Structures are given as C-alpha cells and as structure tokens.
Amino acid sequence: MNIKITESAQDYLAELLAKQEVEGIGIRIFITQPGTPYAETCIAYCKPEEQQEGDIEMPLKGFSAWIEGDSEPYLEEAEVDYATDRFGGQLTIKAPNAKVPRINEDSPLNERINYILITEINPGLAAHGGRVELIEIVDEVAVLQFGGGCQGCGMVDLTLKEGIEKTLLERIPELKGVRDVTDHSDTTQAYY
C-alpha cells in the first residue's frame, strides 16, 4: 500500500481523535465515485465497530487508519499532510489516481455500467438537469432509474433506447438490454 500520511498529519489526527474520547477510534480513508471525474477522497472518524469488510488496516502513531479495500488502488501514491500557516493549519489530501479509471473487461458488470453512466451518459443528461443511475442488474438487463429533468420527460423513451441502451450494448457486449423503473407520472421537474 503506497499511501503516505506525514508525521504532522499523524500528530494532528491523533489530537482530533483524542478529543473524541472513544477507545480504539481511528480514521477511515475512502474515495466516493472512484475512477470518475467526480471522485472525492474522504477521511472520517472510524469507531472500532465501524470498520467494513475488506478494509485494510494501516497502523499509525497511536491509532489506525482503515483504508477501504475498493478505494485502495485509487489511493496509490496518495498523501495526507498537515501544514500550518498564519491562519492555523490545514489537513490536505492529494490522491493523484483517484479519478483514474480502473475499469477493464474483467471488472464487475455493475462497475463497468456505472462507469459509462457517470462518465459518458450523465454529463449529457446534466445539460437538461437530469441523471440516470443503475439500480440493479437482472438477467444481464440493467435496471435504471432517471431523476431530475429526465423524470417525466416526454423524450425519455428515445433517450433510453437510442442513447443509453445503444451506448451500453456497444460497450458491454454481455449486457442484453436496459429497463427503466422510473415513475414518469411525476412531471414536476421534467425538461420537456
């Protein structure tokens, strides 16, 4: 694991954790939406019972950092630092690989679908205030739900068949189709 947590960051975090007055409390480092342009690196308090399956323990000075297993490849070469300035100090996290896609033909089907939705489909839908997300996969069919300006939009069937389904089937050959489970009777935010 190639994550650097500087001495000053460890001291600062140890101080913060001591104030929590919880025996065995540590930190948890993870990335939301890893491998996408929207990736965010996060540090949170982690009580002893809050570690999750797959987390990797990184013993530090007086506490442990728990690295989310799924985020670990995206945290390669990451650095957590604490720097003081005349206004006090600031904890910084640099994770140069957080937004780098780690998707390939061997990646799980849901990760490949989500990656295409996040990086290719949703930016286009966002122009109309909309979005789509994967709910589940049933018999190689992606079950999707629209939100924002796409919910109740009169063009949603065309968007689903000609845009989203076409793109997903081209990019992921083992996928058999898509299905929309959105309640389109609510047209309060519809773009059209």
PDB file of C-alpha atoms in Angstrom:
ATOM      1  CA  MET A   1       0.000   0.000   0.000  1.00  0.00           C
ATOM      2  CA  ASN A   2       1.611   3.213  -1.161  1.00  0.00           C
ATOM      3  CA  ILE A   3      -0.213   5.872   0.913  1.00  0.00           C
ATOM      4  CA  LYS A   4       1.832   8.444   2.800  1.00  0.00           C
ATOM      5  CA  ILE A   5       0.471  10.031   5.972  1.00  0.00           C
ATOM      6  CA  THR A   6       3.040  12.577   7.092  1.00  0.00           C
ATOM      7  CA  GLU A   7       4.262  12.908  10.672  1.00  0.00           C
ATOM      8  CA  SER A   8       2.475  16.267  11.068  1.00  0.00           C
ATOM      9  CA  ALA A   9      -0.792  14.766   9.756  1.00  0.00           C
ATOM     10  CA  GLN A  10      -0.498  11.840  12.184  1.00  0.00           C
ATOM     11  CA  ASP A  11       0.077  14.240  15.096  1.00  0.00           C
ATOM     12  CA  TYR A  12      -2.886  16.396  14.078  1.00  0.00           C
ATOM     13  CA  LEU A  13      -5.203  13.413  13.560  1.00  0.00           C
ATOM     14  CA  ALA A  14      -4.111  11.853  16.881  1.00  0.00           C
ATOM     15  CA  GLU A  15      -5.077  15.137  18.620  1.00  0.00           C
ATOM     16  CA  LEU A  16      -8.502  15.160  16.957  1.00  0.00           C
ATOM     17  CA  LEU A  17      -9.108  11.510  17.814  1.00  0.00           C
ATOM     18  CA  ALA A  18      -8.130  12.038  21.463  1.00  0.00           C
ATOM     19  CA  LYS A  19     -10.884  14.659  21.758  1.00  0.00           C
ATOM     20  CA  GLN A  20     -13.477  12.074  20.685  1.00  0.00           C
ATOM     21  CA  GLU A  21     -12.910  10.114  23.913  1.00  0.00           C
ATOM     22  CA  VAL A  22     -13.709   6.786  22.229  1.00  0.00           C
ATOM     23  CA  GLU A  23     -11.443   3.841  22.997  1.00  0.00           C
ATOM     24  CA  GLY A  24      -9.761   2.496  19.845  1.00  0.00           C
ATOM     25  CA  ILE A  25     -11.127   5.181  17.474  1.00  0.00           C
ATOM     26  CA  GLY A  26      -9.201   5.651  14.246  1.00  0.00           C
ATOM     27  CA  ILE A  27      -9.788   7.099  10.809  1.00  0.00           C
ATOM     28  CA  ARG A  28     -11.165   5.601   7.631  1.00  0.00           C
ATOM     29  CA  ILE A  29      -9.941   6.734   4.222  1.00  0.00           C
ATOM     30  CA  PHE A  30     -12.077   6.108   1.147  1.00  0.00           C
ATOM     31  CA  ILE A  31     -12.974   7.559  -2.221  1.00  0.00           C
ATOM     32  CA  THR A  32     -16.505   8.240  -3.385  1.00  0.00           C
ATOM     33  CA  GLN A  33     -17.105   7.576  -7.110  1.00  0.00           C
ATOM     34  CA  PRO A  34     -13.504   6.376  -7.635  1.00  0.00           C
ATOM     35  CA  GLY A  35     -12.156   6.344 -11.157  1.00  0.00           C
ATOM     36  CA  THR A  36     -14.535   9.070 -12.354  1.00  0.00           C
ATOM     37  CA  PRO A  37     -14.209  12.831 -12.801  1.00  0.00           C
ATOM     38  CA  TYR A  38     -16.372  13.184  -9.658  1.00  0.00           C
ATOM     39  CA  ALA A  39     -14.067  11.215  -7.327  1.00  0.00           C
ATOM     40  CA  GLU A  40     -13.662  12.682  -3.852  1.00  0.00           C
ATOM     41  CA  THR A  41     -11.149  11.484  -1.274  1.00  0.00           C
ATOM     42  CA  CYS A  42     -12.590  11.377   2.241  1.00  0.00           C
ATOM     43  CA  ILE A  43     -11.321  10.893   5.773  1.00  0.00           C
ATOM     44  CA  ALA A  44     -13.826  10.062   8.505  1.00  0.00           C
ATOM     45  CA  TYR A  45     -13.733   9.023  12.136  1.00  0.00           C
ATOM     46  CA  CYS A  46     -13.865   5.245  12.467  1.00  0.00           C
ATOM     47  CA  LYS A  47     -15.013   3.728  15.753  1.00  0.00           C
ATOM     48  CA  PRO A  48     -13.840   0.137  16.405  1.00  0.00           C
ATOM     49  CA  GLU A  49     -17.115  -1.418  15.187  1.00  0.00           C
ATOM     50  CA  GLU A  50     -17.299   0.753  12.051  1.00  0.00           C
ATOM     51  CA  GLN A  51     -14.583  -0.950  10.015  1.00  0.00           C
ATOM     52  CA  GLN A  52     -16.020  -2.666   6.992  1.00  0.00           C
ATOM     53  CA  GLU A  53     -15.255  -5.985   5.381  1.00  0.00           C
ATOM     54  CA  GLY A  54     -12.329  -5.574   3.016  1.00  0.00           C
ATOM     55  CA  ASP A  55     -10.856  -2.569   4.863  1.00  0.00           C
ATOM     56  CA  ILE A  56      -7.075  -2.645   5.169  1.00  0.00           C
ATOM     57  CA  GLU A  57      -5.537  -1.593   8.487  1.00  0.00           C
ATOM     58  CA  MET A  58      -2.647   0.841   8.387  1.00  0.00           C
ATOM     59  CA  PRO A  59      -1.133   1.224  11.902  1.00  0.00           C
ATOM     60  CA  LEU A  60      -0.023   4.788  12.635  1.00  0.00           C
ATOM     61  CA  LYS A  61       1.283   6.735  15.614  1.00  0.00           C
ATOM     62  CA  GLY A  62      -1.245   5.891  18.365  1.00  0.00           C
ATOM     63  CA  PHE A  63      -4.152   4.986  16.080  1.00  0.00           C
ATOM     64  CA  SER A  64      -5.045   3.055  12.943  1.00  0.00           C
ATOM     65  CA  ALA A  65      -6.125   4.244   9.542  1.00  0.00           C
ATOM     66  CA  TRP A  66      -8.549   1.906   7.807  1.00  0.00           C
ATOM     67  CA  ILE A  67      -8.281   2.031   4.023  1.00  0.00           C
ATOM     68  CA  GLU A  68     -11.417   0.977   2.162  1.00  0.00           C
ATOM     69  CA  GLY A  69     -10.458  -2.060   0.102  1.00  0.00           C
ATOM     70  CA  ASP A  70     -12.285  -0.888  -3.043  1.00  0.00           C
ATOM     71  CA  SER A  71     -10.619   2.533  -2.809  1.00  0.00           C
ATOM     72  CA  GLU A  72      -7.105   1.202  -2.191  1.00  0.00           C
ATOM     73  CA  PRO A  73      -5.976   1.068  -5.861  1.00  0.00           C
ATOM     74  CA  TYR A  74      -7.156   4.670  -6.352  1.00  0.00           C
ATOM     75  CA  LEU A  75      -5.218   5.782  -3.264  1.00  0.00           C
ATOM     76  CA  GLU A  76      -1.900   4.631  -4.753  1.00  0.00           C
ATOM     77  CA  GLU A  77       0.626   7.491  -4.287  1.00  0.00           C
ATOM     78  CA  ALA A  78      -1.830   9.453  -2.105  1.00  0.00           C
ATOM     79  CA  GLU A  79      -0.511  11.786   0.568  1.00  0.00           C
ATOM     80  CA  VAL A  80      -2.220  13.138   3.664  1.00  0.00           C
ATOM     81  CA  ASP A  81      -0.413  16.146   5.133  1.00  0.00           C
ATOM     82  CA  TYR A  82      -0.990  18.824   7.747  1.00  0.00           C
ATOM     83  CA  ALA A  83       0.601  22.205   7.159  1.00  0.00           C
ATOM     84  CA  THR A  84       0.428  25.218   9.424  1.00  0.00           C
ATOM     85  CA  ASP A  85       0.196  28.764   8.219  1.00  0.00           C
ATOM     86  CA  ARG A  86      -0.550  32.118   9.859  1.00  0.00           C
ATOM     87  CA  PHE A  87      -4.276  31.273   9.970  1.00  0.00           C
ATOM     88  CA  GLY A  88      -3.762  27.970  11.784  1.00  0.00           C
ATOM     89  CA  GLY A  89      -3.400  24.789   9.828  1.00  0.00           C
ATOM     90  CA  GLN A  90      -4.954  22.654   7.180  1.00  0.00           C
ATOM     91  CA  LEU A  91      -5.201  18.942   6.530  1.00  0.00           C
ATOM     92  CA  THR A  92      -4.715  18.207   2.835  1.00  0.00           C
ATOM     93  CA  ILE A  93      -5.241  15.029   0.866  1.00  0.00           C
ATOM     94  CA  LYS A  94      -3.641  14.570  -2.525  1.00  0.00           C
ATOM     95  CA  ALA A  95      -4.740  11.458  -4.392  1.00  0.00           C
ATOM     96  CA  PRO A  96      -3.471  11.753  -7.978  1.00  0.00           C
ATOM     97  CA  ASN A  97      -5.015   8.407  -9.004  1.00  0.00           C
ATOM     98  CA  ALA A  98      -8.497   8.962  -7.506  1.00  0.00           C
ATOM     99  CA  LYS A  99     -10.030   9.923 -10.867  1.00  0.00           C
ATOM    100  CA  VAL A 100      -8.093   7.449 -12.996  1.00  0.00           C
ATOM    101  CA  PRO A 101     -10.426   4.717 -14.268  1.00  0.00           C
ATOM    102  CA  ARG A 102      -9.538   1.194 -13.233  1.00  0.00           C
ATOM    103  CA  ILE A 103     -12.197  -0.426 -15.372  1.00  0.00           C
ATOM    104  CA  ASN A 104     -11.447  -3.189 -17.846  1.00  0.00           C
ATOM    105  CA  GLU A 105     -13.161  -6.251 -19.347  1.00  0.00           C
ATOM    106  CA  ASP A 106     -12.550  -8.168 -16.096  1.00  0.00           C
ATOM    107  CA  SER A 107     -14.197  -5.553 -13.869  1.00  0.00           C
ATOM    108  CA  PRO A 108     -17.598  -6.481 -12.399  1.00  0.00           C
ATOM    109  CA  LEU A 109     -20.541  -5.727 -14.705  1.00  0.00           C
ATOM    110  CA  ASN A 110     -22.087  -3.161 -12.344  1.00  0.00           C
ATOM    111  CA  GLU A 111     -18.797  -1.209 -12.141  1.00  0.00           C
ATOM    112  CA  ARG A 112     -18.471  -1.079 -15.927  1.00  0.00           C
ATOM    113  CA  ILE A 113     -22.104   0.074 -16.330  1.00  0.00           C
ATOM    114  CA  ASN A 114     -21.724   2.717 -13.601  1.00  0.00           C
ATOM    115  CA  TYR A 115     -18.516   3.973 -15.143  1.00  0.00           C
ATOM    116  CA  ILE A 116     -20.199   4.536 -18.528  1.00  0.00           C
ATOM    117  CA  LEU A 117     -23.246   6.151 -16.915  1.00  0.00           C
ATOM    118  CA  ILE A 118     -21.101   8.516 -14.829  1.00  0.00           C
ATOM    119  CA  THR A 119     -18.522   9.452 -17.444  1.00  0.00           C
ATOM    120  CA  GLU A 120     -20.485   9.373 -20.722  1.00  0.00           C
ATOM    121  CA  ILE A 121     -24.261   9.378 -20.196  1.00  0.00           C
ATOM    122  CA  ASN A 122     -24.854  11.635 -17.182  1.00  0.00           C
ATOM    123  CA  PRO A 123     -22.786  14.591 -18.427  1.00  0.00           C
ATOM    124  CA  GLY A 124     -25.161  14.813 -21.427  1.00  0.00           C
ATOM    125  CA  LEU A 125     -28.276  14.416 -19.290  1.00  0.00           C
ATOM    126  CA  ALA A 126     -26.998  17.046 -16.873  1.00  0.00           C
ATOM    127  CA  ALA A 127     -27.427  19.681 -19.597  1.00  0.00           C
ATOM    128  CA  HIS A 128     -31.178  19.178 -19.119  1.00  0.00           C
ATOM    129  CA  GLY A 129     -30.933  18.860 -15.336  1.00  0.00           C
ATOM    130  CA  GLY A 130     -31.245  15.082 -15.489  1.00  0.00           C
ATOM    131  CA  ARG A 131     -29.374  11.959 -14.479  1.00  0.00           C
ATOM    132  CA  VAL A 132     -29.709   8.189 -14.587  1.00  0.00           C
ATOM    133  CA  GLU A 133     -28.418   5.580 -12.170  1.00  0.00           C
ATOM    134  CA  LEU A 134     -28.099   1.823 -12.062  1.00  0.00           C
ATOM    135  CA  ILE A 135     -30.491   0.224  -9.562  1.00  0.00           C
ATOM    136  CA  GLU A 136     -29.660  -3.438 -10.184  1.00  0.00           C
ATOM    137  CA  ILE A 137     -28.834  -5.997 -12.855  1.00  0.00           C
ATOM    138  CA  VAL A 138     -31.400  -8.722 -13.511  1.00  0.00           C
ATOM    139  CA  ASP A 139     -30.599 -11.482 -16.042  1.00  0.00           C
ATOM    140  CA  GLU A 140     -27.987  -9.288 -17.812  1.00  0.00           C
ATOM    141  CA  VAL A 141     -30.513  -6.418 -18.076  1.00  0.00           C
ATOM    142  CA  ALA A 142     -29.502  -3.107 -16.487  1.00  0.00           C
ATOM    143  CA  VAL A 143     -32.370  -1.716 -14.409  1.00  0.00           C
ATOM    144  CA  LEU A 144     -32.074   2.077 -14.467  1.00  0.00           C
ATOM    145  CA  GLN A 145     -33.805   4.959 -12.750  1.00  0.00           C
ATOM    146  CA  PHE A 146     -33.969   8.501 -14.067  1.00  0.00           C
ATOM    147  CA  GLY A 147     -34.025  11.606 -11.891  1.00  0.00           C
ATOM    148  CA  GLY A 148     -34.103  15.380 -12.162  1.00  0.00           C
ATOM    149  CA  GLY A 149     -35.204  16.748 -15.531  1.00  0.00           C
ATOM    150  CA  CYS A 150     -35.385  13.219 -17.027  1.00  0.00           C
ATOM    151  CA  GLN A 151     -38.181  12.110 -14.695  1.00  0.00           C
ATOM    152  CA  GLY A 152     -41.459  12.621 -16.543  1.00  0.00           C
ATOM    153  CA  CYS A 153     -39.747  13.939 -19.683  1.00  0.00           C
ATOM    154  CA  GLY A 154     -41.576  13.131 -22.925  1.00  0.00           C
ATOM    155  CA  MET A 155     -38.283  12.242 -24.627  1.00  0.00           C
ATOM    156  CA  VAL A 156     -37.168   9.678 -22.040  1.00  0.00           C
ATOM    157  CA  ASP A 157     -38.059   6.615 -24.169  1.00  0.00           C
ATOM    158  CA  LEU A 158     -35.949   7.907 -27.052  1.00  0.00           C
ATOM    159  CA  THR A 159     -33.087   8.776 -24.668  1.00  0.00           C
ATOM    160  CA  LEU A 160     -33.284   5.308 -23.119  1.00  0.00           C
ATOM    161  CA  LYS A 161     -33.372   3.305 -26.375  1.00  0.00           C
ATOM    162  CA  GLU A 162     -31.331   5.422 -28.799  1.00  0.00           C
ATOM    163  CA  GLY A 163     -28.844   6.886 -26.355  1.00  0.00           C
ATOM    164  CA  ILE A 164     -28.313   4.896 -23.202  1.00  0.00           C
ATOM    165  CA  GLU A 165     -29.166   1.361 -24.345  1.00  0.00           C
ATOM    166  CA  LYS A 166     -27.284   1.748 -27.619  1.00  0.00           C
ATOM    167  CA  THR A 167     -24.167   3.025 -25.834  1.00  0.00           C
ATOM    168  CA  LEU A 168     -24.242   0.367 -23.113  1.00  0.00           C
ATOM    169  CA  LEU A 169     -24.805  -2.527 -25.548  1.00  0.00           C
ATOM    170  CA  GLU A 170     -21.973  -1.320 -27.799  1.00  0.00           C
ATOM    171  CA  ARG A 171     -19.552  -1.006 -24.892  1.00  0.00           C
ATOM    172  CA  ILE A 172     -20.643  -4.045 -22.833  1.00  0.00           C
ATOM    173  CA  PRO A 173     -21.463  -6.944 -25.207  1.00  0.00           C
ATOM    174  CA  GLU A 174     -22.704  -9.335 -22.496  1.00  0.00           C
ATOM    175  CA  LEU A 175     -25.447  -6.888 -21.487  1.00  0.00           C
ATOM    176  CA  LYS A 176     -28.807  -7.861 -23.040  1.00  0.00           C
ATOM    177  CA  GLY A 177     -30.705  -4.613 -22.569  1.00  0.00           C
ATOM    178  CA  VAL A 178     -31.887  -1.867 -20.234  1.00  0.00           C
ATOM    179  CA  ARG A 179     -35.116  -1.307 -18.358  1.00  0.00           C
ATOM    180  CA  ASP A 180     -36.467   1.910 -16.847  1.00  0.00           C
ATOM    181  CA  VAL A 181     -38.184   1.681 -13.436  1.00  0.00           C
ATOM    182  CA  THR A 182     -38.761   5.430 -13.035  1.00  0.00           C
ATOM    183  CA  ASP A 183     -42.241   6.714 -12.144  1.00  0.00           C
ATOM    184  CA  HIS A 184     -42.664   9.131 -15.055  1.00  0.00           C
ATOM    185  CA  SER A 185     -46.136  10.245 -13.928  1.00  0.00           C
ATOM    186  CA  ASP A 186     -44.366  12.884 -11.801  1.00  0.00           C
ATOM    187  CA  THR A 187     -43.611  15.617 -14.347  1.00  0.00           C
ATOM    188  CA  THR A 188     -42.875  18.482 -11.925  1.00  0.00           C
ATOM    189  CA  GLN A 189     -39.170  18.685 -12.916  1.00  0.00           C
ATOM    190  CA  ALA A 190     -39.438  17.347 -16.479  1.00  0.00           C
ATOM    191  CA  TYR A 191     -37.282  19.057 -19.072  1.00  0.00           C
ATOM    192  CA  TYR A 192     -39.883  18.679 -21.875  1.00  0.00           C
TER     193      TYR A 192
END
